[in-house]
Amino acid sequence: CLKLNCRNFKKIKYFNIGVWINNGYKNFFSYPDDASSSFFKQKKYKIKKIKTITLKTFMEKNKIKNIYLLKVEAEGAEPEVLYGLKNKLKNIKYISLDCGPERNGKTTIKEVTNFLKMNNFRISVINNNCLAENKNYNK
């Protein structure tokens, strides 16, 4: 869908990989009838094993030194995406996360905010959205 929606933008690069806490392969659950997908098992979903990569590895491979704004919509896998940043977390100024109840009906707000606070981020939570600013951003 992304490729189709952005076909008129020539400079966009597409990566058909999943972002996770480690590099490797993981089962991915997809339900096209409902335009939904997740790394967490759901009823009626089709299972496909996909390649996964951490954001740390992605940044290194693509020579990305700093990120001004990272938007994470990971269908319940927000903590795993953040954990995969490892030492690159310090290179991100702002992070916006949708922490809605997509992890088997539960939100990821508590786990995400605790992790970000421990890593010197200032946190604001509005509904199920977590907005974070890195107090020690090194540009």
PDB file of C-alpha atoms in Angstrom:
ATOM      1  CA  CYS A   1       0.000   0.000   0.000  1.00  0.00           C
ATOM      2  CA  LEU A   2       2.812   2.415   0.829  1.00  0.00           C
ATOM      3  CA  LYS A   3       4.454   1.847  -2.527  1.00  0.00           C
ATOM      4  CA  LEU A   4       1.143   2.411  -4.320  1.00  0.00           C
ATOM      5  CA  ASN A   5       0.227   5.483  -2.275  1.00  0.00           C
ATOM      6  CA  CYS A   6       3.621   7.116  -2.794  1.00  0.00           C
ATOM      7  CA  ARG A   7       4.230   6.167  -6.427  1.00  0.00           C
ATOM      8  CA  ASN A   8       4.520   9.843  -7.455  1.00  0.00           C
ATOM      9  CA  PHE A   9       7.372  10.515  -5.017  1.00  0.00           C
ATOM     10  CA  LYS A  10      10.598   9.487  -6.732  1.00  0.00           C
ATOM     11  CA  LYS A  11      12.947   9.797  -3.736  1.00  0.00           C
ATOM     12  CA  ILE A  12      11.107   7.425  -1.387  1.00  0.00           C
ATOM     13  CA  LYS A  13      12.849   4.130  -0.588  1.00  0.00           C
ATOM     14  CA  TYR A  14      10.826   1.073   0.448  1.00  0.00           C
ATOM     15  CA  PHE A  15      12.027  -1.668   2.767  1.00  0.00           C
ATOM     16  CA  ASN A  16       9.929  -4.804   3.027  1.00  0.00           C
ATOM     17  CA  ILE A  17      11.154  -5.817   6.491  1.00  0.00           C
ATOM     18  CA  GLY A  18       9.777  -5.866  10.013  1.00  0.00           C
ATOM     19  CA  VAL A  19      11.254  -3.738  12.797  1.00  0.00           C
ATOM     20  CA  TRP A  20      11.824  -5.736  15.965  1.00  0.00           C
ATOM     21  CA  ILE A  21      14.058  -6.106  19.035  1.00  0.00           C
ATOM     22  CA  ASN A  22      16.549  -8.272  17.125  1.00  0.00           C
ATOM     23  CA  ASN A  23      17.691  -9.131  13.617  1.00  0.00           C
ATOM     24  CA  GLY A  24      16.431 -12.397  12.180  1.00  0.00           C
ATOM     25  CA  TYR A  25      13.069 -13.823  11.158  1.00  0.00           C
ATOM     26  CA  LYS A  26       9.723 -13.773  12.926  1.00  0.00           C
ATOM     27  CA  ASN A  27       6.156 -14.884  12.270  1.00  0.00           C
ATOM     28  CA  PHE A  28       4.023 -12.010  10.999  1.00  0.00           C
ATOM     29  CA  PHE A  29       0.237 -12.254  11.276  1.00  0.00           C
ATOM     30  CA  SER A  30      -1.737 -10.575   8.512  1.00  0.00           C
ATOM     31  CA  TYR A  31      -5.447 -10.139   7.954  1.00  0.00           C
ATOM     32  CA  PRO A  32      -5.889  -8.338   4.596  1.00  0.00           C
ATOM     33  CA  ASP A  33      -9.713  -8.281   4.796  1.00  0.00           C
ATOM     34  CA  ASP A  34      -9.417  -5.892   7.715  1.00  0.00           C
ATOM     35  CA  ALA A  35      -6.127  -4.196   6.621  1.00  0.00           C
ATOM     36  CA  SER A  36      -4.575  -5.348   9.883  1.00  0.00           C
ATOM     37  CA  SER A  37      -1.302  -7.031  10.814  1.00  0.00           C
ATOM     38  CA  SER A  38       0.831  -7.731  13.874  1.00  0.00           C
ATOM     39  CA  PHE A  39       3.731  -9.719  15.306  1.00  0.00           C
ATOM     40  CA  PHE A  40       1.269 -10.891  17.967  1.00  0.00           C
ATOM     41  CA  LYS A  41      -0.960 -13.843  17.166  1.00  0.00           C
ATOM     42  CA  GLN A  42      -4.529 -12.962  16.227  1.00  0.00           C
ATOM     43  CA  LYS A  43      -7.547 -15.031  15.185  1.00  0.00           C
ATOM     44  CA  LYS A  44      -8.119 -15.566  11.445  1.00  0.00           C
ATOM     45  CA  TYR A  45      -4.725 -14.131  10.516  1.00  0.00           C
ATOM     46  CA  LYS A  46      -2.499 -15.531   7.804  1.00  0.00           C
ATOM     47  CA  ILE A  47       1.015 -16.316   9.010  1.00  0.00           C
ATOM     48  CA  LYS A  48       4.116 -15.381   7.054  1.00  0.00           C
ATOM     49  CA  LYS A  49       7.717 -15.568   8.258  1.00  0.00           C
ATOM     50  CA  ILE A  50       9.427 -12.255   7.531  1.00  0.00           C
ATOM     51  CA  LYS A  51      12.882 -10.775   7.945  1.00  0.00           C
ATOM     52  CA  THR A  52      13.288  -8.482  10.961  1.00  0.00           C
ATOM     53  CA  ILE A  53      15.816  -5.770  11.715  1.00  0.00           C
ATOM     54  CA  THR A  54      16.481  -3.488  14.670  1.00  0.00           C
ATOM     55  CA  LEU A  55      16.321   0.265  14.168  1.00  0.00           C
ATOM     56  CA  LYS A  56      19.943   0.381  15.358  1.00  0.00           C
ATOM     57  CA  THR A  57      21.003  -1.912  12.509  1.00  0.00           C
ATOM     58  CA  PHE A  58      18.800  -0.027  10.033  1.00  0.00           C
ATOM     59  CA  MET A  59      20.389   3.288  11.026  1.00  0.00           C
ATOM     60  CA  GLU A  60      23.895   1.857  10.697  1.00  0.00           C
ATOM     61  CA  LYS A  61      23.263   0.181   7.322  1.00  0.00           C
ATOM     62  CA  ASN A  62      21.720   3.360   5.915  1.00  0.00           C
ATOM     63  CA  LYS A  63      24.276   5.715   7.515  1.00  0.00           C
ATOM     64  CA  ILE A  64      21.611   7.579   9.502  1.00  0.00           C
ATOM     65  CA  LYS A  65      23.353   9.517  12.269  1.00  0.00           C
ATOM     66  CA  ASN A  66      20.447  11.451  13.793  1.00  0.00           C
ATOM     67  CA  ILE A  67      16.664  11.376  13.652  1.00  0.00           C
ATOM     68  CA  TYR A  68      14.706  14.499  14.447  1.00  0.00           C
ATOM     69  CA  LEU A  69      11.300  12.768  14.736  1.00  0.00           C
ATOM     70  CA  LEU A  70      10.658   9.034  14.925  1.00  0.00           C
ATOM     71  CA  LYS A  71       6.992   8.025  14.509  1.00  0.00           C
ATOM     72  CA  VAL A  72       6.253   4.504  15.741  1.00  0.00           C
ATOM     73  CA  GLU A  73       2.988   2.742  14.871  1.00  0.00           C
ATOM     74  CA  ALA A  74       3.892  -0.870  15.559  1.00  0.00           C
ATOM     75  CA  GLU A  75       0.526  -2.512  16.358  1.00  0.00           C
ATOM     76  CA  GLY A  76       1.524  -3.344  19.943  1.00  0.00           C
ATOM     77  CA  ALA A  77       5.247  -3.885  19.338  1.00  0.00           C
ATOM     78  CA  GLU A  78       6.295  -0.371  20.392  1.00  0.00           C
ATOM     79  CA  PRO A  79       8.501  -1.582  23.299  1.00  0.00           C
ATOM     80  CA  GLU A  80      10.369  -4.031  21.059  1.00  0.00           C
ATOM     81  CA  VAL A  81      10.961  -1.332  18.437  1.00  0.00           C
ATOM     82  CA  LEU A  82      12.409   0.978  21.116  1.00  0.00           C
ATOM     83  CA  TYR A  83      14.569  -1.754  22.696  1.00  0.00           C
ATOM     84  CA  GLY A  84      16.061  -2.445  19.267  1.00  0.00           C
ATOM     85  CA  LEU A  85      17.479   1.096  19.122  1.00  0.00           C
ATOM     86  CA  LYS A  86      20.015   0.291  21.866  1.00  0.00           C
ATOM     87  CA  ASN A  87      22.716   3.008  21.929  1.00  0.00           C
ATOM     88  CA  LYS A  88      21.113   4.889  18.996  1.00  0.00           C
ATOM     89  CA  LEU A  89      18.308   6.147  21.245  1.00  0.00           C
ATOM     90  CA  LYS A  90      20.517   9.115  22.162  1.00  0.00           C
ATOM     91  CA  ASN A  91      20.518  10.148  18.477  1.00  0.00           C
ATOM     92  CA  ILE A  92      16.765  10.780  18.361  1.00  0.00           C
ATOM     93  CA  LYS A  93      15.312  14.175  19.352  1.00  0.00           C
ATOM     94  CA  TYR A  94      11.564  13.364  19.407  1.00  0.00           C
ATOM     95  CA  ILE A  95       9.601  10.105  19.420  1.00  0.00           C
ATOM     96  CA  SER A  96       5.867   9.771  18.840  1.00  0.00           C
ATOM     97  CA  LEU A  97       4.280   6.398  19.591  1.00  0.00           C
ATOM     98  CA  ASP A  98       0.758   5.075  19.153  1.00  0.00           C
ATOM     99  CA  CYS A  99       0.416   2.886  22.254  1.00  0.00           C
ATOM    100  CA  GLY A 100      -3.220   1.905  21.771  1.00  0.00           C
ATOM    101  CA  PRO A 101      -4.720  -1.426  22.939  1.00  0.00           C
ATOM    102  CA  GLU A 102      -3.248  -3.452  20.066  1.00  0.00           C
ATOM    103  CA  ARG A 103      -1.236  -5.904  22.147  1.00  0.00           C
ATOM    104  CA  ASN A 104      -3.927  -8.485  22.723  1.00  0.00           C
ATOM    105  CA  GLY A 105      -6.270  -5.728  23.943  1.00  0.00           C
ATOM    106  CA  LYS A 106      -3.744  -3.950  26.187  1.00  0.00           C
ATOM    107  CA  THR A 107      -1.860  -0.701  25.691  1.00  0.00           C
ATOM    108  CA  THR A 108       1.930  -0.391  25.760  1.00  0.00           C
ATOM    109  CA  ILE A 109       1.919   3.037  27.460  1.00  0.00           C
ATOM    110  CA  LYS A 110       3.356   1.941  30.816  1.00  0.00           C
ATOM    111  CA  GLU A 111       6.231  -0.089  29.362  1.00  0.00           C
ATOM    112  CA  VAL A 112       7.064   2.587  26.761  1.00  0.00           C
ATOM    113  CA  THR A 113       6.971   5.538  29.185  1.00  0.00           C
ATOM    114  CA  ASN A 114       9.034   3.698  31.821  1.00  0.00           C
ATOM    115  CA  PHE A 115      11.696   2.827  29.251  1.00  0.00           C
ATOM    116  CA  LEU A 116      11.840   6.339  27.814  1.00  0.00           C
ATOM    117  CA  LYS A 117      12.007   7.961  31.279  1.00  0.00           C
ATOM    118  CA  MET A 118      14.930   5.684  32.191  1.00  0.00           C
ATOM    119  CA  ASN A 119      16.649   6.943  29.031  1.00  0.00           C
ATOM    120  CA  ASN A 120      16.263  10.655  29.847  1.00  0.00           C
ATOM    121  CA  PHE A 121      13.202  11.491  27.768  1.00  0.00           C
ATOM    122  CA  ARG A 122      10.566  14.002  28.829  1.00  0.00           C
ATOM    123  CA  ILE A 123       7.158  12.342  28.355  1.00  0.00           C
ATOM    124  CA  SER A 124       3.635  13.532  27.531  1.00  0.00           C
ATOM    125  CA  VAL A 125       0.749  11.109  27.143  1.00  0.00           C
ATOM    126  CA  ILE A 126      -2.399  12.175  25.316  1.00  0.00           C
ATOM    127  CA  ASN A 127      -5.044   9.454  25.100  1.00  0.00           C
ATOM    128  CA  ASN A 128      -3.034   6.452  23.872  1.00  0.00           C
ATOM    129  CA  ASN A 129      -0.262   8.508  22.277  1.00  0.00           C
ATOM    130  CA  CYS A 130       3.119   8.958  23.883  1.00  0.00           C
ATOM    131  CA  LEU A 131       5.184  11.971  22.880  1.00  0.00           C
ATOM    132  CA  ALA A 132       8.788  12.033  24.056  1.00  0.00           C
ATOM    133  CA  GLU A 133      11.609  14.561  23.907  1.00  0.00           C
ATOM    134  CA  ASN A 134      15.204  13.521  24.481  1.00  0.00           C
ATOM    135  CA  LYS A 135      16.716  15.728  27.202  1.00  0.00           C
ATOM    136  CA  ASN A 136      20.246  14.728  26.148  1.00  0.00           C
ATOM    137  CA  TYR A 137      19.896  14.859  22.367  1.00  0.00           C
ATOM    138  CA  ASN A 138      23.359  14.924  20.737  1.00  0.00           C
ATOM    139  CA  LYS A 139      23.265  16.439  17.297  1.00  0.00           C
TER     140      LYS A 139
END
